[in-house]
Amino acid sequence: MELDTSKELKEFREEARTWLSENVPSEARPHTVGPELREYDQEWQRRQYEGGWAGIDWEPEYGGRGLSLVEQVVWYEELVRARAPRDSVFSVAFGHAGPTLIMRGNEEQKSFYLPKILRGETPWSQGFSEPGAGSDLASLRTRAVVDGDELVISGSKIWTSYGQWSDYGELLVRTDPDAPKHKGITWVIMDMHAPGVDIRPITSIDGFPHNCEVFYDEARIPLANVVDKVNNGWSVAMSTLAAERGPGFLDHRLSEIVFIDELTEYAKEHGKLADQSIADRLATVRAEAAAIRSMAYYQVSTARKGEMPGSETTAIRSWLVGVQTRAAGLALDILGVEALEWKPWTRQWLSSFSAPIAGGTTDIQRNIIGERVLGLPR
Ligand SMILES: Cc1cc2nc3c(=O)[nH]c(=O)nc-3n(C[C@H](O)[C@H](O)[C@H](O)COP(=O)(O)OP(=O)(O)OC[C@H]3O[C@@H](n4cnc5c(N)ncnc54)[C@H](O)[C@@H]3O)c2cc1C
């Protein structure tokens, strides 16, 4: 598949490039614990919305542009090219919470929550994992009991990314403890400011409190916050994971190549290409990143036919994780002792250890490839 095949698409790209050249924030994204990070991301999101660049493939009735995933990909490519901030407290909202509401939410939920995301008002987080339920997500134990027209939630979640900056959470709760474990689960929109919600940031190896533990002590939300139906949350969660592992983080599949080009530039300028093993490793990851980009285009062409990408996206994601990890290690070898000066690439290398875990571990992805793509026996 080729992008930019039509005059319209070329013009769209030009327009995006011009807008970005005038609007990308001049200040770097703060890497701090305080409210500055949320404010920075909100301001950048608001600016994109006002410029008409938020929710390119979301419906206009919710504030989007109503274009296709192809235009969305062109926008991602231009964001990457302009070195614009992409990581954001809105990552969950755009990557999978919003898409889940689009696929499974009712009209009221869509028209209330989606425009708030696009306008940069309300970051979301994801409360799926628990201390005893990660890979085996269906073992989750956080309870929700129906009380009149409310749900009363008690339990705890862990590794909630950006939890401390979020207003809403996509939360999986057990509503029927007697049902088989994949039944009895409900997907709810959690108000992260509700009384009884206690959010405790966890500082990671790179010094940044990206993840949180979240405790729910009889926290109440309206029953109207249930997405789809009570006890049908496993099926909604599968929609969330399909978005997360499919088109959700397409920009990551496109940005790796830019990172490797930057590495190559740096290696050239600092005489590191004389080391044959560095040159060989750079050439290999560059080719792999190009393959990942082609696979991203493949995903877009699949999604264009109105289908959610299938289990093959798991293979793409697993391979991307491998390339990210190898490229981050290579960056450290190229930097040498300079890496000890806490360069951005040092931080990237430290956080790369979490890549094979976040969003489902590589082992689990391999199980999916073996069982669902290759049809191997269990
Ligand atoms: C950076 C980061 C961000 C995250 N953000 C979020 C978030 O926002 N929201 C959220 O809900 N969760 C989040 N998570 C949690 C993540 O989804 C889980 O850590 C992950 O699913 C693994 O679960 P676990 O940690 O309980 O490990 P476990 O499931 O206990 O796994 C331990 C080890 O056993 C292996 N293993 C387990 N079962 C099998 C099997 N059947 N076959 C083969 N090997 C197996 C695993 O691969 C792993 O190596 C995040 C994690 C990270 C690292």
Short mmCIF file of C-alpha atoms and ligand atoms in Angstrom, two decimals:
data_model
loop_
_atom_site.label_atom_id
_atom_site.label_comp_id
_atom_site.label_asym_id
_atom_site.label_seq_id
_atom_site.Cartn_x
_atom_site.Cartn_y
_atom_site.Cartn_z
CA MET A 1 0.00 0.00 0.00
CA GLU A 2 1.21 3.51 -0.79
CA LEU A 3 0.27 6.67 1.02
CA ASP A 4 0.02 10.03 -0.79
CA THR A 5 -1.47 8.47 -3.90
CA SER A 6 -4.01 11.25 -4.38
CA LYS A 7 -3.72 14.99 -4.83
CA GLU A 8 -5.99 15.47 -1.78
CA LEU A 9 -3.70 13.41 0.42
CA LYS A 10 -0.63 15.33 -0.74
CA GLU A 11 -2.41 18.59 0.07
CA PHE A 12 -3.46 17.23 3.45
CA ARG A 13 0.18 16.39 4.23
CA GLU A 14 1.37 19.84 3.13
CA GLU A 15 -1.28 21.50 5.28
CA ALA A 16 -0.28 19.36 8.29
CA ARG A 17 3.41 20.10 7.77
CA THR A 18 2.84 23.85 7.56
CA TRP A 19 0.64 23.89 10.65
CA LEU A 20 3.15 21.87 12.65
CA SER A 21 6.05 24.12 11.60
CA GLU A 22 4.20 27.02 13.22
CA ASN A 23 2.65 25.29 16.22
CA VAL A 24 4.90 22.59 17.74
CA PRO A 25 5.66 23.75 21.31
CA SER A 26 9.11 25.31 21.53
CA GLU A 27 9.60 24.09 25.11
CA ALA A 28 10.35 20.43 25.78
CA ARG A 29 7.76 18.32 27.62
CA PRO A 30 8.51 18.59 31.39
CA HIS A 31 9.65 15.36 33.02
CA THR A 32 8.39 16.29 36.46
CA VAL A 33 6.04 14.92 39.05
CA GLY A 34 3.89 18.05 39.52
CA PRO A 35 0.86 19.33 37.57
CA GLU A 36 3.11 20.91 34.89
CA LEU A 37 3.11 17.71 32.82
CA ARG A 38 -0.67 17.51 32.61
CA GLU A 39 -0.91 21.25 31.87
CA TYR A 40 1.68 20.95 29.09
CA ASP A 41 -0.11 17.99 27.47
CA GLN A 42 -3.50 19.68 27.82
CA GLU A 43 -2.25 22.88 26.20
CA TRP A 44 -0.71 20.94 23.28
CA GLN A 45 -3.87 18.86 22.83
CA ARG A 46 -6.06 21.99 22.96
CA ARG A 47 -3.90 23.64 20.33
CA GLN A 48 -4.22 20.63 18.03
CA TYR A 49 -7.99 20.63 18.53
CA GLU A 50 -8.31 24.33 17.76
CA GLY A 51 -6.17 23.86 14.65
CA GLY A 52 -8.49 21.05 13.47
CA TRP A 53 -5.93 18.27 14.04
CA ALA A 54 -7.54 16.28 16.86
CA GLY A 55 -9.42 13.06 16.22
CA ILE A 56 -8.72 13.03 12.50
CA ASP A 57 -10.57 9.72 12.02
CA TRP A 58 -13.19 10.35 14.74
CA GLU A 59 -16.72 11.36 13.75
CA PRO A 60 -17.42 15.13 13.35
CA GLU A 61 -20.45 14.87 15.67
CA TYR A 62 -17.98 14.22 18.52
CA GLY A 63 -15.55 16.94 17.40
CA GLY A 64 -13.36 14.87 15.04
CA ARG A 65 -12.51 15.48 11.37
CA GLY A 66 -14.35 12.40 10.06
CA LEU A 67 -11.47 11.43 7.75
CA SER A 68 -10.00 7.95 7.33
CA LEU A 69 -7.20 6.13 9.14
CA VAL A 70 -4.96 6.97 6.15
CA GLU A 71 -5.14 10.71 6.95
CA GLN A 72 -4.60 9.83 10.62
CA VAL A 73 -1.39 8.01 9.66
CA VAL A 74 -0.21 10.92 7.52
CA TRP A 75 -0.75 13.17 10.54
CA TYR A 76 1.28 10.78 12.74
CA GLU A 77 4.07 10.74 10.17
CA GLU A 78 4.17 14.51 10.15
CA LEU A 79 4.08 14.67 13.97
CA VAL A 80 7.06 12.33 14.08
CA ARG A 81 8.88 14.27 11.35
CA ALA A 82 8.32 17.58 13.20
CA ARG A 83 9.63 15.99 16.45
CA ALA A 84 6.35 17.11 18.06
CA PRO A 85 5.45 15.75 21.52
CA ARG A 86 3.56 12.44 21.16
CA ASP A 87 3.73 10.81 24.59
CA SER A 88 0.93 12.35 26.55
CA VAL A 89 -1.41 11.98 29.50
CA PHE A 90 -3.98 11.56 26.70
CA SER A 91 -2.30 8.38 25.36
CA VAL A 92 -4.85 6.03 26.94
CA ALA A 93 -7.75 8.27 25.87
CA PHE A 94 -6.66 8.25 22.23
CA GLY A 95 -5.02 4.82 22.14
CA HIS A 96 -7.91 2.74 23.48
CA ALA A 97 -10.42 4.38 25.88
CA GLY A 98 -11.87 6.67 23.19
CA PRO A 99 -11.85 3.91 20.54
CA THR A 100 -13.61 1.56 23.01
CA LEU A 101 -16.34 4.14 23.61
CA ILE A 102 -16.66 4.60 19.85
CA MET A 103 -17.04 0.81 19.36
CA ARG A 104 -19.05 -0.11 22.46
CA GLY A 105 -20.36 3.03 24.20
CA ASN A 106 -23.93 4.32 23.94
CA GLU A 107 -24.81 7.62 22.32
CA GLU A 108 -24.90 9.53 25.62
CA GLN A 109 -21.46 8.25 26.62
CA LYS A 110 -19.95 9.06 23.23
CA SER A 111 -21.31 12.58 23.05
CA PHE A 112 -20.31 13.38 26.64
CA TYR A 113 -16.80 11.87 26.86
CA LEU A 114 -15.33 11.98 23.33
CA PRO A 115 -15.39 15.78 22.78
CA LYS A 116 -13.76 16.29 26.19
CA ILE A 117 -10.86 14.10 25.08
CA LEU A 118 -10.43 15.90 21.77
CA ARG A 119 -10.56 19.33 23.44
CA GLY A 120 -7.76 18.31 25.81
CA GLU A 121 -9.93 18.50 28.92
CA THR A 122 -9.94 14.99 30.38
CA PRO A 123 -7.01 12.55 30.40
CA TRP A 124 -7.89 8.87 30.97
CA SER A 125 -6.09 5.94 32.57
CA GLN A 126 -6.52 2.17 32.36
CA GLY A 127 -7.34 0.11 35.46
CA PHE A 128 -7.14 -3.47 34.21
CA SER A 129 -4.12 -5.08 35.97
CA GLU A 130 -4.20 -6.06 39.63
CA PRO A 131 -1.52 -7.48 41.92
CA GLY A 132 -2.97 -10.98 41.25
CA ALA A 133 -4.23 -10.45 37.71
CA GLY A 134 -1.86 -9.41 34.91
CA SER A 135 -1.38 -11.94 32.13
CA ASP A 136 -4.33 -13.81 33.57
CA LEU A 137 -6.50 -10.70 33.48
CA ALA A 138 -9.78 -12.58 33.94
CA SER A 139 -8.70 -13.43 37.51
CA LEU A 140 -9.32 -9.83 38.55
CA ARG A 141 -10.97 -9.38 41.94
CA THR A 142 -11.88 -5.71 42.28
CA ARG A 143 -15.58 -5.91 43.19
CA ALA A 144 -18.50 -3.74 42.19
CA VAL A 145 -21.85 -4.15 43.89
CA VAL A 146 -25.04 -2.65 42.50
CA ASP A 147 -26.70 -0.36 45.05
CA GLY A 148 -29.81 1.33 43.62
CA ASP A 149 -28.66 3.24 40.55
CA GLU A 150 -25.01 3.14 41.61
CA LEU A 151 -22.06 0.75 41.60
CA VAL A 152 -19.95 0.54 44.76
CA ILE A 153 -16.34 -0.38 43.95
CA SER A 154 -13.74 -1.90 46.30
CA GLY A 155 -10.34 -3.39 45.50
CA SER A 156 -7.04 -2.34 44.02
CA LYS A 157 -5.34 -1.94 40.65
CA ILE A 158 -1.66 -1.63 39.80
CA TRP A 159 0.55 -0.24 37.01
CA THR A 160 -2.13 2.30 36.13
CA SER A 161 -0.21 4.49 33.67
CA TYR A 162 -0.70 8.24 34.16
CA GLY A 163 -3.26 7.44 36.92
CA GLN A 164 -2.37 10.52 38.97
CA TRP A 165 -3.10 12.83 36.03
CA SER A 166 -6.31 11.19 34.86
CA ASP A 167 -9.91 12.30 35.33
CA TYR A 168 -11.51 9.08 34.07
CA GLY A 169 -10.43 5.48 34.05
CA GLU A 170 -11.44 2.47 31.97
CA LEU A 171 -11.94 0.07 34.86
CA LEU A 172 -12.63 -3.66 34.86
CA VAL A 173 -14.61 -4.82 37.89
CA ARG A 174 -16.12 -8.12 38.99
CA THR A 175 -19.88 -7.79 39.24
CA ASP A 176 -20.76 -11.48 39.55
CA PRO A 177 -18.31 -13.43 41.72
CA ASP A 178 -20.27 -16.68 41.18
CA ALA A 179 -20.09 -16.65 37.37
CA PRO A 180 -17.22 -18.33 35.41
CA LYS A 181 -14.26 -15.96 35.50
CA HIS A 182 -14.62 -14.49 31.98
CA LYS A 183 -18.31 -13.81 32.61
CA GLY A 184 -19.19 -11.66 35.65
CA ILE A 185 -16.83 -8.80 34.62
CA THR A 186 -18.01 -5.27 33.78
CA TRP A 187 -16.19 -2.42 31.95
CA VAL A 188 -16.98 0.90 33.64
CA ILE A 189 -16.07 4.54 33.26
CA MET A 190 -14.46 5.37 36.60
CA ASP A 191 -14.47 8.89 38.01
CA MET A 192 -10.88 9.03 39.27
CA HIS A 193 -11.78 11.94 41.61
CA ALA A 194 -14.63 10.06 43.35
CA PRO A 195 -14.40 9.80 47.17
CA GLY A 196 -12.76 6.47 48.11
CA VAL A 197 -10.24 6.50 45.23
CA ASP A 198 -6.65 6.68 46.49
CA ILE A 199 -3.95 7.03 43.79
CA ARG A 200 -0.33 6.35 44.76
CA PRO A 201 2.38 6.95 42.13
CA ILE A 202 5.21 4.39 41.76
CA THR A 203 8.60 5.77 40.72
CA SER A 204 10.15 3.67 37.94
CA ILE A 205 13.79 2.90 37.22
CA ASP A 206 14.05 6.02 35.02
CA GLY A 207 13.06 8.19 37.99
CA PHE A 208 9.62 9.02 36.63
CA PRO A 209 6.33 8.08 38.37
CA HIS A 210 4.63 6.87 35.19
CA ASN A 211 2.58 4.13 36.88
CA CYS A 212 0.37 4.10 39.96
CA GLU A 213 -1.24 1.81 42.47
CA VAL A 214 -4.91 2.74 42.84
CA PHE A 215 -7.05 1.69 45.80
CA TYR A 216 -10.86 1.75 45.67
CA ASP A 217 -12.63 1.85 49.00
CA GLU A 218 -16.39 1.77 48.42
CA ALA A 219 -16.06 4.35 45.63
CA ARG A 220 -19.40 5.10 43.98
CA ILE A 221 -20.19 5.72 40.33
CA PRO A 222 -23.56 5.86 38.55
CA LEU A 223 -24.76 2.65 36.86
CA ALA A 224 -24.97 4.79 33.72
CA ASN A 225 -21.15 4.55 33.60
CA VAL A 226 -21.33 0.88 32.57
CA VAL A 227 -20.21 0.46 28.95
CA ASP A 228 -22.27 -2.14 27.08
CA LYS A 229 -23.93 -4.31 29.75
CA VAL A 230 -23.26 -5.39 33.33
CA ASN A 231 -21.33 -8.72 33.22
CA ASN A 232 -20.40 -8.28 29.53
CA GLY A 233 -17.14 -6.46 30.27
CA TRP A 234 -14.81 -9.20 29.03
CA SER A 235 -16.05 -8.71 25.50
CA VAL A 236 -15.67 -4.90 25.86
CA ALA A 237 -12.13 -5.43 27.23
CA MET A 238 -11.30 -7.43 24.08
CA SER A 239 -12.34 -4.38 22.02
CA THR A 240 -10.03 -2.25 24.19
CA LEU A 241 -7.09 -4.63 23.71
CA ALA A 242 -7.77 -4.89 19.97
CA ALA A 243 -7.50 -1.09 19.75
CA GLU A 244 -4.44 -0.99 22.04
CA ARG A 245 -2.57 -3.67 20.12
CA GLY A 246 -3.91 -2.60 16.71
CA PRO A 247 -4.19 0.97 15.43
CA GLY A 248 -3.92 2.49 18.94
CA PHE A 249 -0.20 3.21 18.97
CA LEU A 250 0.49 3.34 15.23
CA ASP A 251 2.69 6.39 15.72
CA HIS A 252 5.18 4.22 17.65
CA ARG A 253 5.48 1.96 14.63
CA LEU A 254 6.29 4.99 12.50
CA SER A 255 8.60 6.81 14.90
CA GLU A 256 11.20 4.09 15.46
CA ILE A 257 12.77 4.76 12.07
CA VAL A 258 13.24 8.44 12.95
CA PHE A 259 14.95 7.51 16.21
CA ILE A 260 17.33 5.18 14.36
CA ASP A 261 18.09 7.86 11.76
CA GLU A 262 18.97 10.24 14.62
CA LEU A 263 21.22 7.57 16.11
CA THR A 264 22.95 7.09 12.75
CA GLU A 265 23.47 10.86 12.39
CA TYR A 266 24.97 11.03 15.88
CA ALA A 267 27.20 8.01 15.22
CA LYS A 268 28.44 9.62 11.97
CA GLU A 269 29.19 12.96 13.65
CA HIS A 270 31.05 11.32 16.53
CA GLY A 271 33.15 8.90 14.45
CA LYS A 272 31.36 5.81 15.83
CA LEU A 273 30.65 4.25 12.44
CA ALA A 274 34.30 3.21 12.22
CA ASP A 275 33.31 0.47 14.64
CA GLN A 276 32.03 -2.21 12.26
CA SER A 277 29.79 -3.86 14.84
CA ILE A 278 28.02 -0.52 15.53
CA ALA A 279 27.57 0.06 11.77
CA ASP A 280 26.21 -3.47 11.30
CA ARG A 281 23.78 -3.18 14.20
CA LEU A 282 22.55 0.21 12.96
CA ALA A 283 21.96 -1.19 9.47
CA THR A 284 20.04 -4.15 10.90
CA VAL A 285 17.71 -2.14 13.16
CA ARG A 286 17.18 0.43 10.38
CA ALA A 287 15.99 -2.35 8.05
CA GLU A 288 13.80 -3.80 10.81
CA ALA A 289 12.28 -0.39 11.55
CA ALA A 290 11.52 0.05 7.83
CA ALA A 291 9.77 -3.33 7.89
CA ILE A 292 7.74 -2.22 10.94
CA ARG A 293 6.67 0.90 9.08
CA SER A 294 5.55 -1.20 6.11
CA MET A 295 3.58 -3.40 8.51
CA ALA A 296 1.95 -0.24 9.93
CA TYR A 297 0.80 0.61 6.39
CA TYR A 298 -0.49 -2.94 6.08
CA GLN A 299 -2.51 -2.49 9.28
CA VAL A 300 -3.96 0.72 7.90
CA SER A 301 -5.01 -1.00 4.69
CA THR A 302 -6.68 -3.76 6.73
CA ALA A 303 -8.51 -1.29 8.95
CA ARG A 304 -9.67 0.66 5.89
CA LYS A 305 -11.87 -2.22 4.88
CA GLY A 306 -13.83 -1.57 8.04
CA GLU A 307 -12.25 -4.44 9.99
CA MET A 308 -10.36 -4.27 13.25
CA PRO A 309 -6.87 -5.66 12.56
CA GLY A 310 -6.71 -9.33 13.59
CA SER A 311 -4.29 -11.39 15.67
CA GLU A 312 -1.47 -10.71 13.18
CA THR A 313 -1.08 -7.26 14.81
CA THR A 314 0.25 -9.15 17.81
CA ALA A 315 3.20 -10.32 15.70
CA ILE A 316 3.85 -6.75 14.56
CA ARG A 317 3.77 -5.49 18.13
CA SER A 318 6.08 -8.24 19.39
CA TRP A 319 8.59 -7.47 16.70
CA LEU A 320 8.37 -3.72 17.38
CA VAL A 321 9.16 -4.35 21.05
CA GLY A 322 12.29 -6.29 20.00
CA VAL A 323 13.44 -3.48 17.70
CA GLN A 324 12.76 -0.82 20.36
CA THR A 325 14.78 -2.77 22.92
CA ARG A 326 17.71 -3.41 20.55
CA ALA A 327 17.76 0.22 19.33
CA ALA A 328 17.69 1.55 22.91
CA GLY A 329 20.67 -0.71 23.82
CA LEU A 330 22.52 0.35 20.69
CA ALA A 331 21.99 4.04 21.58
CA LEU A 332 23.79 3.43 24.88
CA ASP A 333 26.69 1.70 23.13
CA ILE A 334 26.98 4.63 20.73
CA LEU A 335 26.88 7.20 23.55
CA GLY A 336 29.47 5.27 25.57
CA VAL A 337 30.37 6.92 28.89
CA GLU A 338 28.34 10.00 27.95
CA ALA A 339 25.26 7.91 28.71
CA LEU A 340 26.12 8.36 32.39
CA GLU A 341 25.21 12.04 32.02
CA TRP A 342 21.51 11.11 32.09
CA LYS A 343 20.87 11.86 28.43
CA PRO A 344 17.31 11.38 27.03
CA TRP A 345 18.58 8.18 25.35
CA THR A 346 19.70 6.91 28.77
CA ARG A 347 16.17 7.38 30.07
CA GLN A 348 14.81 5.72 26.94
CA TRP A 349 17.11 2.72 27.53
CA LEU A 350 16.00 2.43 31.16
CA SER A 351 12.32 2.52 30.24
CA SER A 352 12.87 0.05 27.37
CA PHE A 353 12.97 -2.76 29.94
CA SER A 354 9.23 -2.29 30.45
CA ALA A 355 8.39 -2.53 26.72
CA PRO A 356 8.20 -6.37 26.70
CA ILE A 357 5.76 -6.22 29.66
CA ALA A 358 3.41 -3.26 29.07
CA GLY A 359 0.15 -4.01 27.25
CA GLY A 360 0.64 -7.79 27.69
CA THR A 361 4.03 -9.51 27.93
CA THR A 362 5.96 -10.80 24.93
CA ASP A 363 5.41 -14.36 26.20
CA ILE A 364 1.66 -13.82 26.09
CA GLN A 365 1.91 -12.27 22.61
CA ARG A 366 3.87 -15.35 21.49
CA ASN A 367 1.16 -17.60 22.90
CA ILE A 368 -1.40 -15.64 20.85
CA ILE A 369 0.72 -15.94 17.70
CA GLY A 370 1.18 -19.67 18.27
CA GLU A 371 -2.42 -20.44 19.07
CA ARG A 372 -4.49 -17.94 17.05
CA VAL A 373 -2.26 -17.07 14.07
CA LEU A 374 -0.38 -20.34 13.48
CA GLY A 375 -3.03 -22.64 14.95
CA LEU A 376 -0.45 -24.62 16.94
CA PRO A 377 -1.72 -27.00 19.64
CA ARG A 378 -1.81 -25.57 23.19
C1 LIG B 1 5.22 0.39 31.62
C2 LIG B 1 3.98 -0.37 31.97
C3 LIG B 1 2.76 0.24 31.86
C4 LIG B 1 1.60 -0.44 32.20
N1 LIG B 1 0.42 0.24 32.15
C5 LIG B 1 -0.70 -0.38 32.55
C6 LIG B 1 -1.93 0.35 32.62
O1 LIG B 1 -1.99 1.54 32.31
N2 LIG B 1 -3.02 -0.30 33.05
C7 LIG B 1 -3.01 -1.61 33.39
O2 LIG B 1 -4.06 -2.14 33.72
N3 LIG B 1 -1.86 -2.33 33.37
C8 LIG B 1 -0.71 -1.74 32.96
N4 LIG B 1 0.48 -2.43 32.95
C9 LIG B 1 0.49 -3.82 33.44
C10 LIG B 1 0.75 -4.86 32.38
O3 LIG B 1 -0.38 -5.01 31.54
C11 LIG B 1 1.10 -6.16 33.12
O4 LIG B 1 2.31 -5.92 33.84
C12 LIG B 1 1.29 -7.32 32.20
O5 LIG B 1 0.06 -7.68 31.59
C13 LIG B 1 1.90 -8.55 32.90
O6 LIG B 1 1.20 -8.86 34.06
P1 LIG B 1 1.98 -9.08 35.44
O7 LIG B 1 2.87 -7.90 35.67
O8 LIG B 1 0.98 -9.41 36.47
O9 LIG B 1 2.95 -10.32 35.19
P2 LIG B 1 2.53 -11.87 35.31
O10 LIG B 1 1.26 -12.10 34.56
O11 LIG B 1 2.57 -12.27 36.73
O12 LIG B 1 3.70 -12.59 34.51
C14 LIG B 1 4.97 -12.91 35.12
C15 LIG B 1 5.82 -13.62 34.08
O13 LIG B 1 5.19 -14.89 33.73
C16 LIG B 1 4.99 -14.95 32.32
N5 LIG B 1 3.71 -15.62 32.04
C17 LIG B 1 2.53 -15.44 32.71
N6 LIG B 1 1.57 -16.20 32.16
C18 LIG B 1 2.13 -16.87 31.12
C19 LIG B 1 1.66 -17.80 30.16
N7 LIG B 1 0.37 -18.19 30.14
N8 LIG B 1 2.53 -18.27 29.22
C20 LIG B 1 3.81 -17.87 29.21
N9 LIG B 1 4.34 -17.00 30.11
C21 LIG B 1 3.52 -16.50 31.04
C22 LIG B 1 4.94 -13.50 31.87
O14 LIG B 1 5.31 -13.36 30.50
C23 LIG B 1 5.96 -12.84 32.80
O15 LIG B 1 7.26 -13.02 32.29
C24 LIG B 1 1.66 -1.79 32.61
C25 LIG B 1 2.90 -2.43 32.70
C26 LIG B 1 4.04 -1.74 32.40
C27 LIG B 1 5.38 -2.42 32.54
#
